[in-house]
Amino acid sequence: MRILLPKEQRRKEEKKRKRKRKRKREKEEEEEEEEERREEKRREEKRREEKRREEKRREEKRKERILYFIWKGPTTVT
């Protein structure tokens, strides 16, 4: 390996720092994207869970109405 002149050495070190900063920035961006994906998954799961609960409530109300009309019996219109 040859001895570099001070100017060449500085350029080489600067290139190295630049690559390092670039890798670091890319890694941070990747982590942010991953965090966004996890957040989106959580929100989606919450939506699904809320839909399930709402569907359950509707089903219970429907059953209650059916049971009420069975219990009440036939009505006559006057």
PDB file of C-alpha atoms in Angstrom:
ATOM      1  CA  MET A   1       0.000   0.000   0.000  1.00  0.00           C
ATOM      2  CA  ARG A   2       1.380   3.334  -0.962  1.00  0.00           C
ATOM      3  CA  ILE A   3       1.736   6.379   1.224  1.00  0.00           C
ATOM      4  CA  LEU A   4      -0.940   8.967   0.481  1.00  0.00           C
ATOM      5  CA  LEU A   5      -0.309  12.658   0.304  1.00  0.00           C
ATOM      6  CA  PRO A   6      -2.154  14.734   2.907  1.00  0.00           C
ATOM      7  CA  LYS A   7      -4.659  15.984   0.341  1.00  0.00           C
ATOM      8  CA  GLU A   8      -5.378  12.460  -0.904  1.00  0.00           C
ATOM      9  CA  GLN A   9      -5.629  11.230   2.665  1.00  0.00           C
ATOM     10  CA  ARG A  10      -8.199  13.916   3.482  1.00  0.00           C
ATOM     11  CA  ARG A  11     -10.261  13.039   0.408  1.00  0.00           C
ATOM     12  CA  LYS A  12     -10.152   9.366   1.260  1.00  0.00           C
ATOM     13  CA  GLU A  13     -11.248  10.029   4.845  1.00  0.00           C
ATOM     14  CA  GLU A  14     -13.996  12.363   3.678  1.00  0.00           C
ATOM     15  CA  LYS A  15     -15.316   9.724   1.275  1.00  0.00           C
ATOM     16  CA  LYS A  16     -15.283   7.225   4.107  1.00  0.00           C
ATOM     17  CA  ARG A  17     -17.198   9.588   6.412  1.00  0.00           C
ATOM     18  CA  LYS A  18     -19.664  10.352   3.653  1.00  0.00           C
ATOM     19  CA  ARG A  19     -20.360   6.640   3.067  1.00  0.00           C
ATOM     20  CA  LYS A  20     -20.733   6.105   6.780  1.00  0.00           C
ATOM     21  CA  ARG A  21     -23.238   8.963   7.092  1.00  0.00           C
ATOM     22  CA  LYS A  22     -25.159   7.649   4.105  1.00  0.00           C
ATOM     23  CA  ARG A  23     -25.386   4.150   5.601  1.00  0.00           C
ATOM     24  CA  LYS A  24     -26.488   5.603   8.916  1.00  0.00           C
ATOM     25  CA  ARG A  25     -29.173   7.732   7.263  1.00  0.00           C
ATOM     26  CA  GLU A  26     -30.435   4.761   5.233  1.00  0.00           C
ATOM     27  CA  LYS A  27     -30.579   2.632   8.358  1.00  0.00           C
ATOM     28  CA  GLU A  28     -32.552   5.309  10.219  1.00  0.00           C
ATOM     29  CA  GLU A  29     -34.985   5.663   7.316  1.00  0.00           C
ATOM     30  CA  GLU A  30     -35.441   1.910   7.219  1.00  0.00           C
ATOM     31  CA  GLU A  31     -36.151   1.836  10.965  1.00  0.00           C
ATOM     32  CA  GLU A  32     -38.701   4.643  10.589  1.00  0.00           C
ATOM     33  CA  GLU A  33     -40.448   2.785   7.777  1.00  0.00           C
ATOM     34  CA  GLU A  34     -40.513  -0.380   9.867  1.00  0.00           C
ATOM     35  CA  GLU A  35     -42.033   1.548  12.777  1.00  0.00           C
ATOM     36  CA  GLU A  36     -44.685   3.004  10.450  1.00  0.00           C
ATOM     37  CA  ARG A  37     -45.561  -0.489   9.222  1.00  0.00           C
ATOM     38  CA  ARG A  38     -45.924  -1.742  12.792  1.00  0.00           C
ATOM     39  CA  GLU A  39     -48.146   1.233  13.653  1.00  0.00           C
ATOM     40  CA  GLU A  40     -50.308   0.592  10.603  1.00  0.00           C
ATOM     41  CA  LYS A  41     -50.660  -3.068  11.606  1.00  0.00           C
ATOM     42  CA  ARG A  42     -51.748  -2.038  15.108  1.00  0.00           C
ATOM     43  CA  ARG A  43     -54.318   0.396  13.738  1.00  0.00           C
ATOM     44  CA  GLU A  44     -55.631  -2.218  11.315  1.00  0.00           C
ATOM     45  CA  GLU A  45     -55.914  -4.785  14.107  1.00  0.00           C
ATOM     46  CA  LYS A  46     -57.835  -2.270  16.242  1.00  0.00           C
ATOM     47  CA  ARG A  47     -60.229  -1.627  13.351  1.00  0.00           C
ATOM     48  CA  ARG A  48     -60.807  -5.350  12.894  1.00  0.00           C
ATOM     49  CA  GLU A  49     -61.390  -5.837  16.611  1.00  0.00           C
ATOM     50  CA  GLU A  50     -63.877  -2.951  16.685  1.00  0.00           C
ATOM     51  CA  LYS A  51     -65.699  -4.430  13.680  1.00  0.00           C
ATOM     52  CA  ARG A  52     -65.919  -7.799  15.462  1.00  0.00           C
ATOM     53  CA  ARG A  53     -67.317  -6.179  18.599  1.00  0.00           C
ATOM     54  CA  GLU A  54     -69.860  -4.192  16.597  1.00  0.00           C
ATOM     55  CA  GLU A  55     -70.954  -7.319  14.720  1.00  0.00           C
ATOM     56  CA  LYS A  56     -71.309  -9.172  18.024  1.00  0.00           C
ATOM     57  CA  ARG A  57     -73.456  -6.350  19.440  1.00  0.00           C
ATOM     58  CA  ARG A  58     -75.695  -6.368  16.357  1.00  0.00           C
ATOM     59  CA  GLU A  59     -76.097 -10.136  16.590  1.00  0.00           C
ATOM     60  CA  GLU A  60     -77.002  -9.924  20.297  1.00  0.00           C
ATOM     61  CA  LYS A  61     -79.584  -7.201  19.643  1.00  0.00           C
ATOM     62  CA  ARG A  62     -81.084  -9.255  16.815  1.00  0.00           C
ATOM     63  CA  LYS A  63     -81.354 -12.297  19.098  1.00  0.00           C
ATOM     64  CA  GLU A  64     -82.948 -10.186  21.841  1.00  0.00           C
ATOM     65  CA  ARG A  65     -85.573  -8.830  19.404  1.00  0.00           C
ATOM     66  CA  ILE A  66     -86.383 -12.319  18.164  1.00  0.00           C
ATOM     67  CA  LEU A  67     -86.721 -13.627  21.729  1.00  0.00           C
ATOM     68  CA  TYR A  68     -88.873 -10.647  22.704  1.00  0.00           C
ATOM     69  CA  PHE A  69     -91.301 -11.248  19.841  1.00  0.00           C
ATOM     70  CA  ILE A  70     -91.437 -14.972  20.628  1.00  0.00           C
ATOM     71  CA  TRP A  71     -92.116 -14.170  24.299  1.00  0.00           C
ATOM     72  CA  LYS A  72     -94.712 -11.498  23.488  1.00  0.00           C
ATOM     73  CA  GLY A  73     -96.630 -13.834  21.238  1.00  0.00           C
ATOM     74  CA  PRO A  74     -98.875 -12.982  18.329  1.00  0.00           C
ATOM     75  CA  THR A  75    -100.501  -9.566  18.433  1.00  0.00           C
ATOM     76  CA  THR A  76    -103.803  -8.542  16.980  1.00  0.00           C
ATOM     77  CA  VAL A  77    -104.210  -5.348  15.041  1.00  0.00           C
ATOM     78  CA  THR A  78    -107.233  -3.315  16.139  1.00  0.00           C
TER      79      THR A  78
END
